[in-house]
XYZ file of C-alpha atoms in Angstrom:
568
model
C 0.100 0.026 0.180
C 2.593 2.266 0.767
C 4.541 1.815 -2.299
C 1.544 2.451 -4.570
C 0.763 5.868 -2.859
C 4.422 6.747 -3.349
C 4.239 5.848 -6.992
C 1.091 7.877 -7.487
C 2.875 10.624 -5.853
C 5.857 10.157 -7.995
C 3.743 10.314 -11.019
C 1.553 13.166 -9.951
C 4.913 15.157 -9.225
C 6.335 14.430 -12.604
C 3.182 15.677 -14.395
C 3.237 18.853 -12.794
C 7.090 19.330 -13.270
C 6.248 18.740 -17.078
C 3.517 21.263 -17.193
C 5.934 23.907 -15.268
C 8.838 23.095 -17.292
C 10.022 26.042 -19.791
C 9.759 25.399 -23.612
C 12.332 28.154 -24.074
C 16.065 27.775 -23.806
C 18.365 30.416 -22.576
C 15.228 32.283 -21.644
C 16.896 34.991 -19.138
C 19.658 35.607 -21.236
C 22.255 34.975 -18.610
C 24.949 33.527 -20.673
C 27.475 36.173 -21.299
C 28.087 37.140 -24.875
C 25.670 34.533 -25.986
C 22.122 34.630 -26.999
C 21.965 31.140 -28.814
C 19.383 29.695 -29.653
C 17.918 32.735 -29.818
C 18.157 34.682 -33.454
C 18.170 38.390 -34.033
C 16.259 38.641 -37.302
C 17.549 41.378 -39.922
C 19.184 43.018 -36.669
C 21.964 43.369 -34.022
C 21.644 41.555 -30.771
C 24.073 42.055 -28.009
C 24.222 40.822 -24.321
C 24.550 43.733 -22.045
C 24.805 44.229 -18.099
C 21.468 45.808 -17.238
C 18.089 43.928 -16.747
C 14.750 43.365 -15.468
C 15.741 40.044 -14.006
C 19.211 38.494 -12.895
C 21.994 40.325 -14.382
C 21.647 40.409 -18.098
C 19.405 41.374 -21.060
C 19.707 41.394 -24.646
C 20.051 44.728 -26.534
C 18.228 44.830 -30.202
C 19.612 47.313 -32.495
C 19.756 48.063 -36.436
C 16.455 46.720 -36.939
C 15.972 46.513 -41.120
C 11.969 45.663 -40.784
C 9.248 45.940 -38.697
C 9.571 42.222 -38.010
C 12.996 42.644 -37.158
C 13.827 41.301 -33.539
C 14.781 38.286 -31.679
C 13.295 34.772 -32.461
C 13.216 31.357 -30.946
C 11.911 27.944 -32.077
C 11.012 25.279 -29.884
C 9.416 21.800 -29.805
C 5.641 21.817 -28.914
C 2.619 19.159 -28.640
C -0.201 20.064 -30.953
C -3.803 20.503 -29.192
C -2.355 21.864 -26.153
C -2.521 26.022 -24.929
C 0.942 27.382 -24.367
C 1.195 30.809 -22.244
C 4.381 32.885 -22.851
C 5.675 36.054 -22.003
C 8.515 38.391 -21.829
C 9.743 41.661 -20.407
C 10.778 44.429 -23.141
C 12.041 47.923 -22.357
C 11.975 50.568 -25.350
C 14.812 52.380 -25.696
C 13.352 55.311 -28.239
C 10.582 56.573 -30.118
C 10.025 57.539 -34.092
C 10.096 61.464 -34.051
C 6.648 61.833 -35.067
C 4.981 59.225 -32.835
C 3.888 59.012 -29.247
C 3.808 55.323 -28.894
C 4.773 52.171 -30.793
C 3.007 48.975 -31.212
C 4.604 45.733 -29.651
C 3.659 42.231 -30.716
C 4.459 38.868 -29.759
C 4.268 36.638 -32.886
C 4.094 32.659 -33.482
C 5.163 31.086 -36.527
C 4.408 27.422 -37.303
C 3.280 24.899 -39.924
C 0.389 23.022 -40.171
C -0.359 20.629 -42.583
C 2.074 22.080 -44.654
C 0.862 25.715 -44.182
C 2.739 28.269 -42.770
C 0.780 30.042 -40.487
C 1.299 33.439 -38.281
C -0.653 34.473 -34.970
C -0.445 37.100 -32.793
C 0.163 35.919 -29.172
C -0.349 39.105 -27.365
C -0.101 42.541 -28.523
C 0.078 46.244 -26.917
C -0.407 49.009 -29.001
C 0.840 52.014 -27.220
C 4.232 51.128 -25.613
C 6.041 54.157 -24.267
C 9.621 54.419 -23.296
C 8.930 55.854 -20.071
C 7.051 53.008 -18.931
C 10.260 51.135 -18.623
C 10.607 47.283 -18.344
C 7.269 46.262 -19.656
C 5.612 42.713 -19.593
C 4.668 41.526 -23.229
C 2.449 38.021 -24.273
C -0.439 35.969 -23.997
C -1.277 32.564 -24.762
C -1.663 30.100 -27.780
C -3.684 27.305 -28.845
C -1.282 24.853 -30.512
C -3.565 23.454 -33.575
C -3.343 19.620 -33.906
C -0.587 18.443 -36.502
C 1.691 21.292 -35.446
C 4.885 20.000 -33.840
C 7.471 23.194 -33.638
C 6.700 26.927 -32.984
C 8.849 30.186 -33.618
C 8.014 32.906 -31.537
C 9.169 36.325 -32.664
C 9.267 39.955 -30.585
C 8.122 42.679 -33.313
C 8.018 46.655 -33.099
C 6.359 48.525 -35.510
C 8.813 50.839 -36.750
C 12.406 49.700 -37.194
C 14.049 52.898 -35.916
C 13.252 51.646 -32.189
C 15.748 49.909 -30.326
C 14.996 47.467 -27.300
C 15.975 45.090 -24.468
C 14.542 42.096 -23.582
C 14.759 39.975 -20.722
C 12.936 37.371 -18.531
C 11.013 35.405 -21.390
C 9.279 32.296 -20.592
C 7.058 29.979 -22.809
C 4.771 26.981 -20.816
C 1.982 24.806 -21.197
C -1.367 26.120 -19.432
C -2.157 23.254 -17.173
C -5.575 21.253 -18.192
C -7.237 20.583 -14.626
C -10.275 18.320 -15.207
C -11.461 18.669 -11.827
C -11.808 22.811 -12.593
C -15.369 22.785 -11.388
C -15.215 21.076 -8.089
C -12.396 23.367 -7.361
C -14.211 26.430 -8.222
C -17.209 25.150 -5.941
C -14.863 25.021 -3.173
C -13.669 28.181 -3.817
C -17.320 29.596 -3.729
C -17.903 27.947 -0.440
C -15.066 29.653 1.106
C -14.983 33.365 -0.315
C -18.563 33.701 -1.023
C -20.200 32.337 2.175
C -19.889 33.818 5.955
C -20.658 32.018 9.074
C -23.998 33.107 10.455
C -25.109 32.035 14.041
C -28.574 32.781 15.041
C -28.964 32.894 19.034
C -31.972 33.088 20.917
C -32.157 35.475 23.638
C -32.088 34.330 27.156
C -35.593 35.527 27.721
C -37.046 32.897 25.477
C -38.836 30.468 27.296
C -37.011 27.138 27.428
C -38.927 25.123 25.390
C -38.031 25.467 21.621
C -40.560 23.011 20.317
C -41.976 24.065 16.997
C -39.532 26.758 16.489
C -37.888 27.393 12.980
C -36.106 30.016 11.350
C -36.164 30.453 7.629
C -33.086 32.431 6.461
C -33.937 34.058 3.156
C -31.253 36.264 1.353
C -33.069 39.574 -0.126
C -29.693 40.941 -1.756
C -26.194 39.718 -2.779
C -23.052 41.357 -2.182
C -21.936 39.878 -5.378
C -23.452 41.926 -8.450
C -25.625 39.960 -10.708
C -26.848 42.687 -13.498
C -27.753 43.452 -17.010
C -27.459 46.109 -19.746
C -30.559 47.609 -20.120
C -32.380 49.986 -22.979
C -33.472 53.393 -21.268
C -36.197 53.496 -23.429
C -37.838 50.348 -22.550
C -37.086 51.136 -18.842
C -38.907 54.118 -18.691
C -41.759 53.317 -21.202
C -45.261 53.711 -18.932
C -47.436 51.895 -21.246
C -47.835 48.105 -20.735
C -45.647 47.061 -24.189
C -42.505 46.678 -22.043
C -43.803 45.746 -18.829
C -42.825 41.925 -19.272
C -39.338 43.219 -19.918
C -39.233 45.499 -17.301
C -40.409 42.860 -14.671
C -37.680 40.151 -15.921
C -34.971 43.014 -15.337
C -36.449 43.841 -11.704
C -37.201 40.160 -10.870
C -33.856 38.488 -12.003
C -31.179 41.444 -11.618
C -29.837 43.737 -8.650
C -27.595 45.867 -10.875
C -27.762 47.599 -14.378
C -25.950 49.641 -17.105
C -27.763 51.682 -19.540
C -26.422 50.200 -23.050
C -26.175 53.265 -25.262
C -27.842 56.161 -23.183
C -25.042 58.219 -21.524
C -22.413 57.871 -24.498
C -21.261 61.148 -25.534
C -21.843 60.562 -29.078
C -25.474 59.701 -28.680
C -26.077 62.240 -26.081
C -24.466 65.254 -27.937
C -24.988 65.093 -31.440
C -24.488 68.640 -32.029
C -22.209 70.619 -29.796
C -23.680 72.385 -26.915
C -27.193 70.393 -27.115
C -26.517 67.312 -24.929
C -29.588 65.347 -23.894
C -29.432 64.311 -20.508
C -33.056 63.233 -19.900
C -33.247 59.716 -21.634
C -30.223 58.185 -19.901
C -30.537 60.091 -16.490
C -34.549 59.006 -16.290
C -33.663 55.619 -16.941
C -31.208 55.588 -14.067
C -33.726 57.227 -11.681
C -36.344 54.514 -12.457
C -33.651 51.956 -12.021
C -32.990 53.375 -8.517
C -36.475 53.674 -7.522
C -36.940 50.021 -7.954
C -33.836 49.221 -5.662
C -31.101 48.712 -8.484
C -27.730 49.728 -8.524
C -26.557 51.423 -11.446
C -23.174 51.721 -13.533
C -22.485 54.397 -15.839
C -21.075 53.544 -19.326
C -19.162 55.491 -20.506
C -17.732 58.900 -19.958
C -15.368 58.744 -23.309
C -14.981 56.156 -25.922
C -11.523 56.383 -27.642
C -12.038 54.043 -30.494
C -12.530 55.801 -33.583
C -16.052 56.765 -34.494
C -17.252 56.352 -31.254
C -16.967 60.210 -30.167
C -19.354 62.965 -31.355
C -18.209 63.649 -35.146
C -17.981 67.519 -34.351
C -14.885 66.668 -32.362
C -12.771 66.222 -35.623
C -13.425 69.838 -36.528
C -11.962 71.473 -33.371
C -8.165 72.375 -32.082
C -6.482 69.918 -29.412
C -7.433 73.168 -27.023
C -10.767 73.170 -27.949
C -11.199 69.329 -27.717
C -9.741 69.896 -24.122
C -12.498 72.112 -23.275
C -15.141 70.021 -24.517
C -13.919 67.173 -22.582
C -14.140 69.276 -19.457
C -17.437 70.366 -20.345
C -18.619 66.723 -20.736
C -17.440 65.552 -17.595
C -18.727 68.697 -15.747
C -22.030 68.354 -17.126
C -22.794 64.852 -16.851
C -21.551 64.419 -13.516
C -23.545 67.685 -12.142
C -26.631 65.214 -13.706
C -25.687 61.993 -12.303
C -24.163 62.731 -8.716
C -25.040 60.606 -6.321
C -26.817 58.328 -8.991
C -24.214 56.087 -10.145
C -21.721 53.332 -8.466
C -19.294 53.285 -11.215
C -17.998 54.857 -14.341
C -16.202 53.234 -17.350
C -14.113 56.356 -17.896
C -12.586 55.762 -21.403
C -14.082 52.844 -23.076
C -11.621 50.290 -24.883
C -8.247 52.359 -24.372
C -6.545 49.450 -25.507
C -7.952 49.648 -28.981
C -8.038 53.182 -29.615
C -6.387 56.584 -28.869
C -8.635 58.949 -30.557
C -8.278 61.397 -27.518
C -4.594 61.087 -27.110
C -4.073 61.677 -30.585
C -6.467 64.717 -30.878
C -5.302 66.499 -27.511
C -1.370 65.790 -27.940
C -1.481 64.421 -24.437
C -0.233 60.744 -24.073
C -1.591 60.477 -20.383
C -4.932 62.077 -21.167
C -6.717 58.924 -20.174
C -4.943 59.480 -16.761
C -6.290 62.600 -16.475
C -9.975 61.500 -17.127
C -9.926 59.676 -13.934
C -8.156 62.380 -12.179
C -11.175 65.005 -13.534
C -13.996 62.586 -12.653
C -12.667 61.903 -8.998
C -12.289 65.468 -8.215
C -15.986 65.887 -8.823
C -17.076 63.036 -7.534
C -14.800 61.024 -5.177
C -17.204 58.508 -4.172
C -18.047 56.913 -7.391
C -15.659 53.902 -8.636
C -13.956 54.479 -11.915
C -12.856 51.589 -14.093
C -11.230 50.863 -17.304
C -13.415 48.664 -19.543
C -11.980 46.606 -22.450
C -12.584 43.836 -24.918
C -10.596 40.696 -26.094
C -8.687 40.355 -22.824
C -10.809 37.074 -21.669
C -12.479 35.896 -24.779
C -9.098 36.201 -26.616
C -5.695 35.876 -25.773
C -4.709 39.280 -27.747
C -5.090 41.793 -25.193
C -4.841 39.988 -21.590
C -1.142 40.902 -20.953
C -1.656 44.296 -22.001
C -4.983 44.800 -19.809
C -2.780 43.698 -16.904
C -0.164 46.073 -17.507
C -2.463 49.070 -18.291
C -4.162 48.311 -14.894
C -1.210 47.790 -12.850
C 0.696 50.947 -14.107
C -2.450 53.297 -13.390
C -2.951 51.843 -9.662
C 0.944 52.055 -9.000
C 1.266 55.774 -10.343
C -1.700 57.140 -8.055
C -4.419 56.994 -10.809
C -7.756 56.766 -8.744
C -8.781 53.815 -10.348
C -11.117 51.366 -8.650
C -11.441 48.589 -10.861
C -10.764 46.504 -14.151
C -13.737 46.122 -16.541
C -13.787 42.897 -18.596
C -15.841 42.498 -21.546
C -16.752 38.656 -21.996
C -18.141 38.594 -25.492
C -17.998 34.960 -26.036
C -18.608 33.950 -29.657
C -19.218 30.055 -28.782
C -20.188 28.069 -26.266
C -17.139 25.765 -26.330
C -15.012 27.680 -23.733
C -11.693 26.562 -22.427
C -12.314 27.090 -18.759
C -8.480 26.252 -17.654
C -7.486 29.153 -20.471
C -10.425 31.323 -18.838
C -8.943 31.314 -15.810
C -5.513 31.483 -16.585
C -6.717 35.176 -18.672
C -8.730 36.117 -15.079
C -5.583 35.329 -13.004
C -3.246 37.442 -15.297
C -5.475 40.601 -15.225
C -5.981 40.027 -11.281
C -2.202 40.524 -11.172
C -3.094 44.091 -11.667
C -4.110 44.257 -8.019
C -7.400 45.616 -8.689
C -10.776 44.087 -8.598
C -12.367 42.708 -11.609
C -16.093 43.489 -12.930
C -17.647 41.362 -15.527
C -19.216 44.183 -17.709
C -20.412 42.826 -20.594
C -21.300 39.127 -20.734
C -22.819 37.489 -23.725
C -22.299 33.836 -25.191
C -23.213 33.879 -29.010
C -24.815 30.212 -29.493
C -27.830 29.259 -31.342
C -28.317 25.848 -29.498
C -29.840 27.372 -26.014
C -29.138 23.953 -24.058
C -25.306 24.507 -25.164
C -25.518 28.106 -24.243
C -27.123 27.262 -20.712
C -24.306 24.411 -20.284
C -21.763 27.557 -21.019
C -23.220 29.962 -18.960
C -23.297 27.525 -16.027
C -19.611 26.939 -16.607
C -18.648 30.536 -16.783
C -20.751 31.972 -13.857
C -19.122 29.367 -11.781
C -15.925 30.304 -12.531
C -16.536 33.911 -12.118
C -18.368 33.776 -8.950
C -15.425 31.480 -7.615
C -12.571 34.164 -8.534
C -11.492 36.200 -5.736
C -11.006 39.283 -7.905
C -14.466 39.001 -9.551
C -16.816 41.181 -7.581
C -19.741 41.245 -10.436
C -21.003 40.054 -13.227
C -23.571 42.080 -15.615
C -24.885 40.485 -18.784
C -24.735 42.653 -22.123
C -28.605 42.419 -22.356
C -30.944 39.056 -22.407
C -34.171 39.593 -24.647
C -34.025 39.155 -28.194
C -36.143 42.398 -28.748
C -33.651 44.408 -27.452
C -30.277 43.096 -27.920
C -27.122 43.509 -30.620
C -27.050 40.105 -31.608
C -30.074 37.453 -31.357
C -28.137 34.484 -30.865
C -26.967 35.667 -27.379
C -30.641 36.222 -26.224
C -31.808 34.319 -22.715
C -35.194 35.548 -22.974
C -37.433 35.484 -26.341
C -40.853 36.724 -27.593
C -43.356 39.414 -26.613
C -43.634 37.910 -23.054
C -39.948 38.029 -22.627
C -40.109 33.803 -22.188
C -36.585 32.486 -20.677
C -34.933 29.862 -22.980
C -32.809 27.347 -21.682
C -30.119 29.756 -20.821
C -32.615 32.303 -19.371
C -33.587 29.511 -17.190
C -30.147 28.627 -16.273
C -29.679 32.299 -14.903
C -32.598 32.253 -12.853
C -31.577 29.043 -11.115
C -28.028 30.596 -10.539
C -29.604 33.999 -9.292
C -32.324 32.538 -7.215
C -31.215 29.267 -5.996
C -27.570 28.316 -6.459
C -25.627 31.307 -5.542
C -28.444 32.506 -2.972
C -29.388 31.460 0.775
C -33.015 30.323 1.434
C -32.921 27.690 4.087
C -35.014 26.580 6.931
C -33.807 25.036 10.416
C -35.480 23.734 13.418
C -34.467 25.066 16.861
C -36.365 21.870 18.360
C -34.381 21.725 21.861
C -31.537 23.928 20.984
C -31.223 27.586 21.399
C -28.497 28.569 18.753
C -28.023 27.712 15.063
C -24.703 27.783 12.873
C -24.501 27.852 9.387
C -22.821 29.430 6.528
C -24.798 31.835 4.149
C -23.864 33.678 0.835
C -22.658 36.962 1.353
C -25.313 40.063 1.418
C -28.565 40.869 3.203
C -30.717 38.403 4.634
C -34.268 38.142 6.335
C -34.723 36.178 9.257
C -38.198 34.687 9.688
C -39.035 33.195 13.157
C -41.668 30.961 12.725
C -43.561 29.001 15.537
C -45.654 26.270 14.346
C -45.846 27.610 10.873
C -46.653 31.065 11.893
C -44.531 33.974 11.540
C -43.782 35.479 15.062
C -40.307 37.636 14.612
C -38.417 39.239 11.447
C -35.336 41.047 11.370
C -32.766 42.253 8.361
C -29.292 41.402 8.826
C -26.030 41.625 6.759
C -23.646 38.834 6.505
C -20.004 39.591 5.073
C -16.677 37.800 5.141
C -16.390 38.228 8.904
C -19.392 36.424 9.524
C -22.189 37.293 12.255
C -23.709 36.369 15.291
C -27.542 37.303 15.320
C -29.368 37.377 18.728
C -32.919 37.232 18.297
C -35.218 38.527 20.866
C -38.555 37.037 21.108
C -40.025 38.408 24.022
C -43.728 39.543 23.306
C -43.408 37.894 20.366
C -46.472 35.704 20.974
C -44.250 32.658 21.616
């Protein structure tokens, strides 16, 4: 028996060593005067005595092409995911640019066809950022046995240092869901002791307590259409009821966006969005603000294009001042500059490379209690910007920007989601040191049963991750959603499909407390309940004789119930 146990341990240890082993050779460039097996393609490379990690790094100069840079080839196993990273320091900028794009590229051959796929990209690198991580992950196609990685900067005049590189397999854990549920029990629940006061008669026969959760600490929400929420006819009552019955948070999908609010300069329509926020709050919901600015080309008011940089800055200040004047005290969050990894409209038009950081400062100075967020896509449903997003959040936090959290859009284009890879990407973003909110969850799938299964998996993982504080769907009804195949409910009556039923099960049952306990000879009851607000209903022979509301946080709570005069 002892031999069997030892053998199992050795096999388990060997498996973990295999997953953790680095696929790259000379990853830290500690060999003096030698970079092999790295190659410098159409460039020159030399080992230098400055580094991010260890004693040395490699300096790359005299680059002839955009693709010129360090490369290394290594053996891989098809069908597995790898994660790669390196630390790069940009030494100079082209005279006419405020940033450069850095890409980690993969080149491999599958079935005799050479393919190029980006592992990770950061579009806006600046020398002042110093050593910065670049990387991502990649699914190795079946039939592929060798991969080359390449570090590229989009202007050949740029020189750089590279250090502390790595490529490893992402561990495939078949028990991920069991472990996720264990984490849920540990981090999403608190201890509750319900104790009867000494004035209670000695006999507790027939005495019960129902613990009924009324609000969750974790945010469950959805994007809404403002016009449908504020409609006072009966046309959209089913839509409104679904919102109020199945969510506790909301975000207006479009009504607070600058381009749609102020189609002509100086004529902002605040009423549509603010009225919707007021209606939602009147129904007890918390609301996110989306968004103050949107730096991707085409998503700002068109009339800005004809203004000078000084005039654009003036209009930006007017936007912030006017918006906060109308929403002060109403919103919990603001997405500050939406999708900033993908667009630098305001950086380019104002000439300020740090204008997004300034946006945070402006907004925080006007309303300090609102939590401010970055918000971006292709950070968990894709490998392209995961590392870049982590880096952006970390740099903002470390430099004192008044940022609260990372808004993570999650627009999955299929129900076939690798949960181990998704967890790796969440873990990577959590290294920013900031809370994560899933701000725009959608699953594109024609088969509602498959969509329900994927929703179950994704929500279990998100709810189990210690950095994630909430999840908002990006709409739910096929009558008010961007893509019909994302819908969780359909038809005039807003009837939930299999995925909608799954959401309701998660929200009302699996991730919510509703339990009944009998005292019967006991004076206290110990249990664990989901964090949030709960109503205690003390009953005697089935009749409610006492109620009170309590709030459970991580520290737990002892609730002492006084029943004197309650008819017991």
